[in-house]
mmCIF file of N, CA and C in Angstrom:
data_model
loop_
_atom_site.group_PDB
_atom_site.id
_atom_site.type_symbol
_atom_site.label_atom_id
_atom_site.label_comp_id
_atom_site.label_asym_id
_atom_site.label_seq_id
_atom_site.Cartn_x
_atom_site.Cartn_y
_atom_site.Cartn_z
ATOM 1 N N UNK Y 1243 87.973 76.832 80.095
ATOM 2 C CA UNK Y 1243 87.312 78.221 78.734
ATOM 3 C C UNK Y 1243 86.805 79.371 79.514
ATOM 4 N N UNK Y 1244 87.547 80.052 79.271
ATOM 5 C CA UNK Y 1244 87.890 81.928 79.271
ATOM 6 C C UNK Y 1244 87.248 82.587 79.730
ATOM 7 N N UNK Y 1245 86.419 82.898 81.177
ATOM 8 C CA UNK Y 1245 85.873 83.983 81.704
ATOM 9 C C UNK Y 1245 85.314 85.524 80.660
ATOM 10 N N UNK Y 1246 84.112 85.893 80.916
ATOM 11 C CA UNK Y 1246 83.564 87.020 79.698
ATOM 12 C C UNK Y 1246 84.639 88.417 80.617
ATOM 13 N N UNK Y 1247 84.540 88.954 79.528
ATOM 14 C CA UNK Y 1247 85.061 90.363 80.077
ATOM 15 C C UNK Y 1247 84.752 91.231 81.526
ATOM 16 N N UNK Y 1248 85.140 91.460 82.058
ATOM 17 C CA UNK Y 1248 84.477 91.908 83.962
ATOM 18 C C UNK Y 1248 83.867 93.321 83.311
ATOM 19 N N UNK Y 1249 82.290 92.919 84.035
ATOM 20 C CA UNK Y 1249 81.544 94.280 83.903
ATOM 21 C C UNK Y 1249 82.558 96.115 83.778
ATOM 22 N N UNK Y 1250 82.106 96.698 82.937
ATOM 23 C CA UNK Y 1250 82.452 98.032 82.858
ATOM 24 C C UNK Y 1250 83.326 98.058 81.593
ATOM 25 N N UNK Y 1251 84.165 97.131 81.262
ATOM 26 C CA UNK Y 1251 84.924 97.328 80.386
ATOM 27 C C UNK Y 1251 84.199 95.966 78.626
ATOM 28 N N UNK Y 1252 85.283 97.004 78.108
ATOM 29 C CA UNK Y 1252 84.985 96.573 76.816
ATOM 30 C C UNK Y 1252 86.034 95.824 75.771
ATOM 31 N N UNK Y 1253 86.000 95.111 75.005
ATOM 32 C CA UNK Y 1253 87.427 94.204 74.381
ATOM 33 C C UNK Y 1253 87.569 95.084 73.512
ATOM 34 N N UNK Y 1254 88.192 95.751 73.002
ATOM 35 C CA UNK Y 1254 88.684 96.512 71.552
ATOM 36 C C UNK Y 1254 89.595 96.574 70.658
ATOM 37 N N UNK Y 1255 90.202 94.866 70.947
ATOM 38 C CA UNK Y 1255 90.748 94.828 70.327
ATOM 39 C C UNK Y 1255 91.180 92.723 70.612
ATOM 40 N N UNK Y 1256 91.945 92.350 70.049
ATOM 41 C CA UNK Y 1256 92.155 90.928 69.833
ATOM 42 C C UNK Y 1256 93.235 90.773 71.684
ATOM 43 N N UNK Y 1257 93.697 91.419 72.111
ATOM 44 C CA UNK Y 1257 94.837 91.927 73.582
ATOM 45 C C UNK Y 1257 94.515 92.876 74.651
ATOM 46 N N UNK Y 1258 93.433 93.672 73.807
ATOM 47 C CA UNK Y 1258 92.893 94.839 74.784
ATOM 48 C C UNK Y 1258 91.720 95.065 74.918
ATOM 49 N N UNK Y 1259 91.808 95.493 76.293
ATOM 50 C CA UNK Y 1259 90.607 95.615 76.520
ATOM 51 C C UNK Y 1259 90.283 97.555 76.926
ATOM 52 N N UNK Y 1260 89.179 98.152 77.379
ATOM 53 C CA UNK Y 1260 88.860 99.250 77.245
ATOM 54 C C UNK Y 1260 87.844 99.744 78.500
ATOM 55 N N UNK Y 1261 88.617 100.443 79.520
ATOM 56 C CA UNK Y 1261 87.780 100.574 80.489
ATOM 57 C C UNK Y 1261 86.300 101.764 79.998
ATOM 58 N N UNK Y 1262 84.704 101.281 80.430
ATOM 59 C CA UNK Y 1262 83.251 102.285 80.147
ATOM 60 C C UNK Y 1262 83.663 104.330 80.752
ATOM 61 N N UNK Y 1263 84.897 103.207 81.561
ATOM 62 C CA UNK Y 1263 84.274 105.111 82.484
ATOM 63 C C UNK Y 1263 84.684 105.985 81.874
ATOM 64 N N UNK Y 1264 86.910 105.808 82.473
ATOM 65 C CA UNK Y 1264 87.619 106.311 82.867
ATOM 66 C C UNK Y 1264 88.961 105.933 81.430
ATOM 67 N N UNK Y 1265 89.567 106.903 81.150
ATOM 68 C CA UNK Y 1265 90.928 106.557 80.144
ATOM 69 C C UNK Y 1265 91.783 105.701 80.795
ATOM 70 N N UNK Y 1266 91.168 104.349 80.638
ATOM 71 C CA UNK Y 1266 92.773 102.985 80.727
ATOM 72 C C UNK Y 1266 92.269 101.670 79.823
ATOM 73 N N UNK Y 1267 93.251 101.558 79.639
ATOM 74 C CA UNK Y 1267 92.996 100.198 79.496
ATOM 75 C C UNK Y 1267 94.118 99.029 79.898
ATOM 76 N N UNK Y 1268 93.265 97.712 79.586
ATOM 77 C CA UNK Y 1268 94.317 97.161 79.752
ATOM 78 C C UNK Y 1268 94.846 96.110 78.950
ATOM 79 N N UNK Y 1269 96.145 95.350 78.235
ATOM 80 C CA UNK Y 1269 96.334 94.864 76.856
ATOM 81 C C UNK Y 1269 97.490 93.990 77.276
ATOM 82 N N UNK Y 1270 97.332 92.594 77.645
ATOM 83 C CA UNK Y 1270 99.165 91.741 77.278
ATOM 84 C C UNK Y 1270 99.447 91.725 75.644
ATOM 85 N N UNK Y 1271 100.472 91.531 75.359
ATOM 86 C CA UNK Y 1271 101.174 91.224 74.423
ATOM 87 C C UNK Y 1271 102.387 90.112 74.483
ATOM 88 N N UNK Y 1272 103.371 89.897 74.154
ATOM 89 C CA UNK Y 1272 104.307 88.546 74.057
ATOM 90 C C UNK Y 1272 105.384 89.422 74.522
ATOM 91 N N UNK Y 1273 106.733 89.440 76.229
ATOM 92 C CA UNK Y 1273 107.241 89.524 76.743
ATOM 93 C C UNK Y 1273 108.486 90.330 75.385
ATOM 94 N N UNK Y 1274 109.885 90.481 75.148
ATOM 95 C CA UNK Y 1274 110.145 90.707 74.200
ATOM 96 C C UNK Y 1274 111.545 90.451 74.475
ATOM 97 N N UNK Y 1275 111.521 88.998 75.188
ATOM 98 C CA UNK Y 1275 111.806 88.438 74.961
ATOM 99 C C UNK Y 1275 111.802 87.342 73.834
ATOM 100 N N UNK Y 1276 110.446 87.210 73.316
ATOM 101 C CA UNK Y 1276 109.955 85.921 72.439
ATOM 102 C C UNK Y 1276 110.166 84.878 72.935
ATOM 103 N N UNK Y 1277 110.215 84.615 74.125
ATOM 104 C CA UNK Y 1277 110.416 82.879 73.911
ATOM 105 C C UNK Y 1277 108.373 82.295 74.435
ATOM 106 N N UNK Y 1278 107.747 82.938 73.725
ATOM 107 C CA UNK Y 1278 106.288 82.315 73.972
ATOM 108 C C UNK Y 1278 106.176 82.998 75.588
ATOM 109 N N UNK Y 1279 105.725 83.736 76.253
ATOM 110 C CA UNK Y 1279 105.377 84.514 77.596
ATOM 111 C C UNK Y 1279 104.940 85.597 76.790
ATOM 112 N N UNK Y 1280 103.824 85.923 77.756
ATOM 113 C CA UNK Y 1280 103.276 87.027 77.826
ATOM 114 C C UNK Y 1280 103.160 87.996 78.846
ATOM 115 N N UNK Y 1281 102.802 89.290 79.185
ATOM 116 C CA UNK Y 1281 103.102 90.948 80.202
ATOM 117 C C UNK Y 1281 101.490 90.201 79.953
ATOM 118 N N UNK Y 1282 101.652 91.851 80.991
ATOM 119 C CA UNK Y 1282 100.032 92.252 81.047
ATOM 120 C C UNK Y 1282 100.002 93.058 81.382
ATOM 121 N N UNK Y 1283 99.623 94.515 80.090
ATOM 122 C CA UNK Y 1283 99.866 96.613 80.627
ATOM 123 C C UNK Y 1283 98.977 97.256 81.140
ATOM 124 N N UNK Y 1284 98.898 97.819 81.601
ATOM 125 C CA UNK Y 1284 97.994 98.847 82.648
ATOM 126 C C UNK Y 1284 98.735 99.898 81.545
ATOM 127 N N UNK Y 1285 97.826 100.754 81.382
ATOM 128 C CA UNK Y 1285 97.405 102.612 81.009
ATOM 129 C C UNK Y 1285 96.586 102.808 80.672
ATOM 130 N N UNK Y 1286 97.601 104.150 81.260
ATOM 131 C CA UNK Y 1286 96.779 106.013 81.393
ATOM 132 C C UNK Y 1286 96.472 106.123 80.332
ATOM 133 N N UNK Y 1287 95.771 106.712 79.655
ATOM 134 C CA UNK Y 1287 95.656 106.981 78.595
ATOM 135 C C UNK Y 1287 95.363 108.493 78.172
ATOM 136 N N UNK Y 1288 95.534 109.244 79.194
ATOM 137 C CA UNK Y 1288 94.810 110.125 79.735
ATOM 138 C C UNK Y 1288 95.945 111.018 80.259
ATOM 139 N N UNK Y 1289 97.284 110.100 80.814
ATOM 140 C CA UNK Y 1289 98.556 110.903 81.507
ATOM 141 C C UNK Y 1289 99.791 110.248 80.227
ATOM 142 N N UNK Y 1290 98.685 109.692 79.757
ATOM 143 C CA UNK Y 1290 100.016 108.733 78.891
ATOM 144 C C UNK Y 1290 100.913 108.551 79.652
ATOM 145 N N UNK Y 1291 100.839 107.649 80.406
ATOM 146 C CA UNK Y 1291 101.956 106.591 81.566
ATOM 147 C C UNK Y 1291 101.413 104.519 81.023
ATOM 148 N N UNK Y 1292 102.201 103.572 81.294
ATOM 149 C CA UNK Y 1292 101.786 102.582 81.402
ATOM 150 C C UNK Y 1292 102.524 101.710 82.340
ATOM 151 N N UNK Y 1293 101.429 101.018 82.309
ATOM 152 C CA UNK Y 1293 102.763 100.326 83.254
ATOM 153 C C UNK Y 1293 102.824 98.148 83.618
ATOM 154 N N UNK Y 1294 103.434 97.390 83.206
ATOM 155 C CA UNK Y 1294 103.230 96.378 82.815
ATOM 156 C C UNK Y 1294 103.045 95.326 84.371
ATOM 157 N N UNK Y 1295 102.793 94.265 84.522
ATOM 158 C CA UNK Y 1295 102.194 93.897 86.351
ATOM 159 C C UNK Y 1295 103.141 92.855 86.471
ATOM 160 N N UNK Y 1296 103.448 92.685 86.938
ATOM 161 C CA UNK Y 1296 105.195 91.592 86.832
ATOM 162 C C UNK Y 1296 104.438 90.274 87.636
ATOM 163 N N UNK Y 1297 103.799 89.571 86.395
ATOM 164 C CA UNK Y 1297 103.429 88.758 86.860
ATOM 165 C C UNK Y 1297 103.622 87.550 85.380
ATOM 166 N N UNK Y 1298 104.148 88.048 84.906
ATOM 167 C CA UNK Y 1298 105.054 86.558 83.049
ATOM 168 C C UNK Y 1298 104.204 85.679 82.932
ATOM 169 N N UNK Y 1299 103.187 85.423 81.543
ATOM 170 C CA UNK Y 1299 102.181 84.348 81.866
ATOM 171 C C UNK Y 1299 102.809 83.368 81.149
ATOM 172 N N UNK Y 1300 102.671 81.898 81.202
ATOM 173 C CA UNK Y 1300 103.398 81.775 79.675
ATOM 174 C C UNK Y 1300 103.002 81.282 78.843
ATOM 175 N N UNK Y 1301 101.543 81.740 78.944
ATOM 176 C CA UNK Y 1301 100.442 81.300 77.248
ATOM 177 C C UNK Y 1301 99.790 82.400 77.789
ATOM 178 N N UNK Y 1302 99.245 82.214 76.183
ATOM 179 C CA UNK Y 1302 98.991 83.838 75.373
ATOM 180 C C UNK Y 1302 96.989 83.926 76.725
ATOM 181 N N UNK Y 1303 96.448 82.483 76.707
ATOM 182 C CA UNK Y 1303 95.368 82.177 77.220
ATOM 183 C C UNK Y 1303 96.048 82.734 78.544
ATOM 184 N N UNK Y 1304 96.328 81.672 79.343
ATOM 185 C CA UNK Y 1304 97.108 82.717 81.206
ATOM 186 C C UNK Y 1304 96.789 84.029 81.027
ATOM 187 N N UNK Y 1305 97.856 84.994 80.087
ATOM 188 C CA UNK Y 1305 97.590 86.703 80.329
ATOM 189 C C UNK Y 1305 96.524 86.884 79.528
ATOM 190 N N UNK Y 1306 95.550 86.129 79.229
ATOM 191 C CA UNK Y 1306 93.613 87.198 78.640
ATOM 192 C C UNK Y 1306 93.846 86.561 80.834
ATOM 193 N N UNK Y 1307 93.697 85.400 81.209
ATOM 194 C CA UNK Y 1307 93.339 85.909 82.212
ATOM 195 C C UNK Y 1307 93.606 86.455 83.528
ATOM 196 N N UNK Y 1308 94.746 86.663 83.139
ATOM 197 C CA UNK Y 1308 95.351 87.768 84.142
ATOM 198 C C UNK Y 1308 94.638 88.618 83.592
ATOM 199 N N UNK Y 1309 95.001 89.473 82.353
ATOM 200 C CA UNK Y 1309 94.263 90.836 82.587
ATOM 201 C C UNK Y 1309 92.728 90.896 82.674
ATOM 202 N N UNK Y 1310 92.041 89.765 82.908
ATOM 203 C CA UNK Y 1310 90.565 89.371 83.508
ATOM 204 C C UNK Y 1310 90.570 89.990 85.264
ATOM 205 N N UNK Y 1311 91.600 89.685 85.828
ATOM 206 C CA UNK Y 1311 92.108 89.500 87.057
ATOM 207 C C UNK Y 1311 92.152 91.582 87.011
ATOM 208 N N UNK Y 1312 92.888 91.793 86.842
ATOM 209 C CA UNK Y 1312 93.981 93.113 85.898
ATOM 210 C C UNK Y 1312 92.819 93.507 86.828
ATOM 211 N N UNK Y 1313 92.088 93.687 85.295
ATOM 212 C CA UNK Y 1313 90.525 94.887 85.464
ATOM 213 C C UNK Y 1313 89.536 94.931 86.718
ATOM 214 N N UNK Y 1314 90.175 93.934 87.107
ATOM 215 C CA UNK Y 1314 88.582 93.675 88.579
ATOM 216 C C UNK Y 1314 89.191 94.017 89.454
ATOM 217 N N UNK Y 1315 90.286 94.032 89.657
ATOM 218 C CA UNK Y 1315 91.235 94.340 90.878
ATOM 219 C C UNK Y 1315 91.033 96.433 90.844
ATOM 220 N N UNK Y 1316 92.308 96.620 88.605
ATOM 221 C CA UNK Y 1316 91.749 97.942 88.416
ATOM 222 C C UNK Y 1316 90.289 99.128 89.599
ATOM 223 N N UNK Y 1317 89.449 97.921 88.973
ATOM 224 C CA UNK Y 1317 87.660 98.575 88.899
ATOM 225 C C UNK Y 1317 87.622 99.070 90.758
ATOM 226 N N UNK Y 1318 88.409 98.329 91.671
ATOM 227 C CA UNK Y 1318 87.870 97.623 92.892
ATOM 228 C C UNK Y 1318 88.293 99.042 93.310
ATOM 229 N N UNK Y 1319 89.753 99.153 93.283
ATOM 230 C CA UNK Y 1319 90.337 100.138 93.748
ATOM 231 C C UNK Y 1319 89.887 101.419 93.203
ATOM 232 N N UNK Y 1320 89.623 101.738 91.821
ATOM 233 C CA UNK Y 1320 89.311 102.873 91.264
ATOM 234 C C UNK Y 1320 88.014 103.409 92.242
ATOM 235 N N UNK Y 1321 87.035 102.361 91.678
ATOM 236 C CA UNK Y 1321 85.575 102.437 92.543
ATOM 237 C C UNK Y 1321 85.644 102.989 94.733
ATOM 238 N N UNK Y 1322 86.150 102.528 95.038
ATOM 239 C CA UNK Y 1322 86.765 102.337 96.701
ATOM 240 C C UNK Y 1322 87.384 103.954 96.590
ATOM 241 N N UNK Y 1323 88.445 104.465 95.895
ATOM 242 C CA UNK Y 1323 88.629 105.582 95.734
ATOM 243 C C UNK Y 1323 87.506 106.617 95.647
ATOM 244 N N UNK Y 1324 86.741 106.201 94.825
ATOM 245 C CA UNK Y 1324 86.317 107.275 94.264
ATOM 246 C C UNK Y 1324 84.568 107.945 95.489
ATOM 247 N N UNK Y 1325 84.569 106.431 96.649
ATOM 248 C CA UNK Y 1325 83.787 106.768 97.630
ATOM 249 C C UNK Y 1325 84.906 106.893 98.250
ATOM 250 N N UNK Y 1326 85.802 107.760 98.482
ATOM 251 C CA UNK Y 1326 86.957 108.043 99.500
ATOM 252 C C UNK Y 1326 87.394 109.215 99.198
ATOM 253 N N UNK Y 1327 86.204 110.350 98.148
ATOM 254 C CA UNK Y 1327 86.211 111.292 97.697
ATOM 255 C C UNK Y 1327 87.237 111.606 97.536
ATOM 256 N N UNK Y 1328 87.798 110.461 96.286
ATOM 257 C CA UNK Y 1328 89.297 110.832 95.569
ATOM 258 C C UNK Y 1328 89.486 111.702 94.361
ATOM 259 N N UNK Y 1329 89.820 112.609 93.952
ATOM 260 C CA UNK Y 1329 89.750 112.910 92.847
ATOM 261 C C UNK Y 1329 90.184 112.464 91.499
ATOM 262 N N UNK Y 1330 89.418 112.624 90.523
ATOM 263 C CA UNK Y 1330 89.645 111.209 89.525
ATOM 264 C C UNK Y 1330 91.071 110.797 88.959
ATOM 265 N N UNK Y 1331 91.956 111.935 88.377
ATOM 266 C CA UNK Y 1331 92.828 111.070 88.508
ATOM 267 C C UNK Y 1331 94.092 110.616 89.436
ATOM 268 N N UNK Y 1332 93.943 111.017 90.985
ATOM 269 C CA UNK Y 1332 94.234 109.854 91.818
ATOM 270 C C UNK Y 1332 94.383 108.556 92.746
ATOM 271 N N UNK Y 1333 92.054 109.317 91.955
ATOM 272 C CA UNK Y 1333 91.449 107.883 91.800
ATOM 273 C C UNK Y 1333 91.862 106.928 90.570
ATOM 274 N N UNK Y 1334 91.790 106.902 89.439
ATOM 275 C CA UNK Y 1334 93.124 106.235 88.737
ATOM 276 C C UNK Y 1334 93.872 105.430 89.398
ATOM 277 N N UNK Y 1335 95.844 106.760 89.663
ATOM 278 C CA UNK Y 1335 96.317 105.465 90.637
ATOM 279 C C UNK Y 1335 95.852 104.948 90.854
ATOM 280 N N UNK Y 1336 94.890 105.214 92.469
ATOM 281 C CA UNK Y 1336 95.044 104.473 92.985
ATOM 282 C C UNK Y 1336 94.176 103.117 92.422
ATOM 283 N N UNK Y 1337 93.412 103.234 91.480
ATOM 284 C CA UNK Y 1337 92.938 101.714 90.790
ATOM 285 C C UNK Y 1337 94.462 101.341 90.423
ATOM 286 N N UNK Y 1338 95.591 101.632 89.705
ATOM 287 C CA UNK Y 1338 96.113 101.652 88.677
ATOM 288 C C UNK Y 1338 97.243 100.360 89.609
ATOM 289 N N UNK Y 1339 97.383 101.462 91.180
ATOM 290 C CA UNK Y 1339 98.111 100.458 92.487
ATOM 291 C C UNK Y 1339 97.889 99.254 92.815
ATOM 292 N N UNK Y 1340 96.408 99.412 93.003
ATOM 293 C CA UNK Y 1340 95.978 98.476 93.377
ATOM 294 C C UNK Y 1340 95.701 97.404 92.626
ATOM 295 N N UNK Y 1341 95.529 97.339 91.069
ATOM 296 C CA UNK Y 1341 95.676 95.646 90.452
ATOM 297 C C UNK Y 1341 97.053 95.604 89.993
ATOM 298 N N UNK Y 1342 97.846 96.440 89.924
ATOM 299 C CA UNK Y 1342 99.615 96.454 90.262
ATOM 300 C C UNK Y 1342 99.620 95.243 91.281
ATOM 301 N N UNK Y 1343 99.748 95.997 92.083
ATOM 302 C CA UNK Y 1343 99.900 95.060 93.512
ATOM 303 C C UNK Y 1343 99.413 93.743 93.835
ATOM 304 N N UNK Y 1344 97.903 93.439 93.780
ATOM 305 C CA UNK Y 1344 96.972 92.839 93.251
ATOM 306 C C UNK Y 1344 97.652 91.349 93.057
ATOM 307 N N UNK Y 1345 98.336 91.970 91.397
ATOM 308 C CA UNK Y 1345 98.247 90.539 90.071
ATOM 309 C C UNK Y 1345 99.716 90.076 90.053
ATOM 310 N N UNK Y 1346 100.334 90.801 91.101
ATOM 311 C CA UNK Y 1346 101.786 90.287 91.181
ATOM 312 C C UNK Y 1346 102.675 89.106 91.741
ATOM 313 N N UNK Y 1347 103.723 88.877 90.484
ATOM 314 C CA UNK Y 1347 103.664 87.144 91.202
ATOM 315 C C UNK Y 1347 103.647 87.048 91.753
#
């Protein structure tokens, strides 16, 4: 059974979630190879930058669960950066870096 969307996030599409505090999205989609696998992306909408999590998943359900783990990691990294006095854009970058690092295969 699928876990609930993490606190502070809103499901905005079939495969997209948006942070309620900052302009960051987490989404998952089929890989370009079109071999049935999925990849998860973190998108900084304000900076117009995105990065794929280096952890391809075998199914859509597995990608959805990984996306939720990415959201939790981003939130923890972002909040820790804010607590350390880091400004908004740098805090977002730190959150994204943590999400990518913690969820790499």
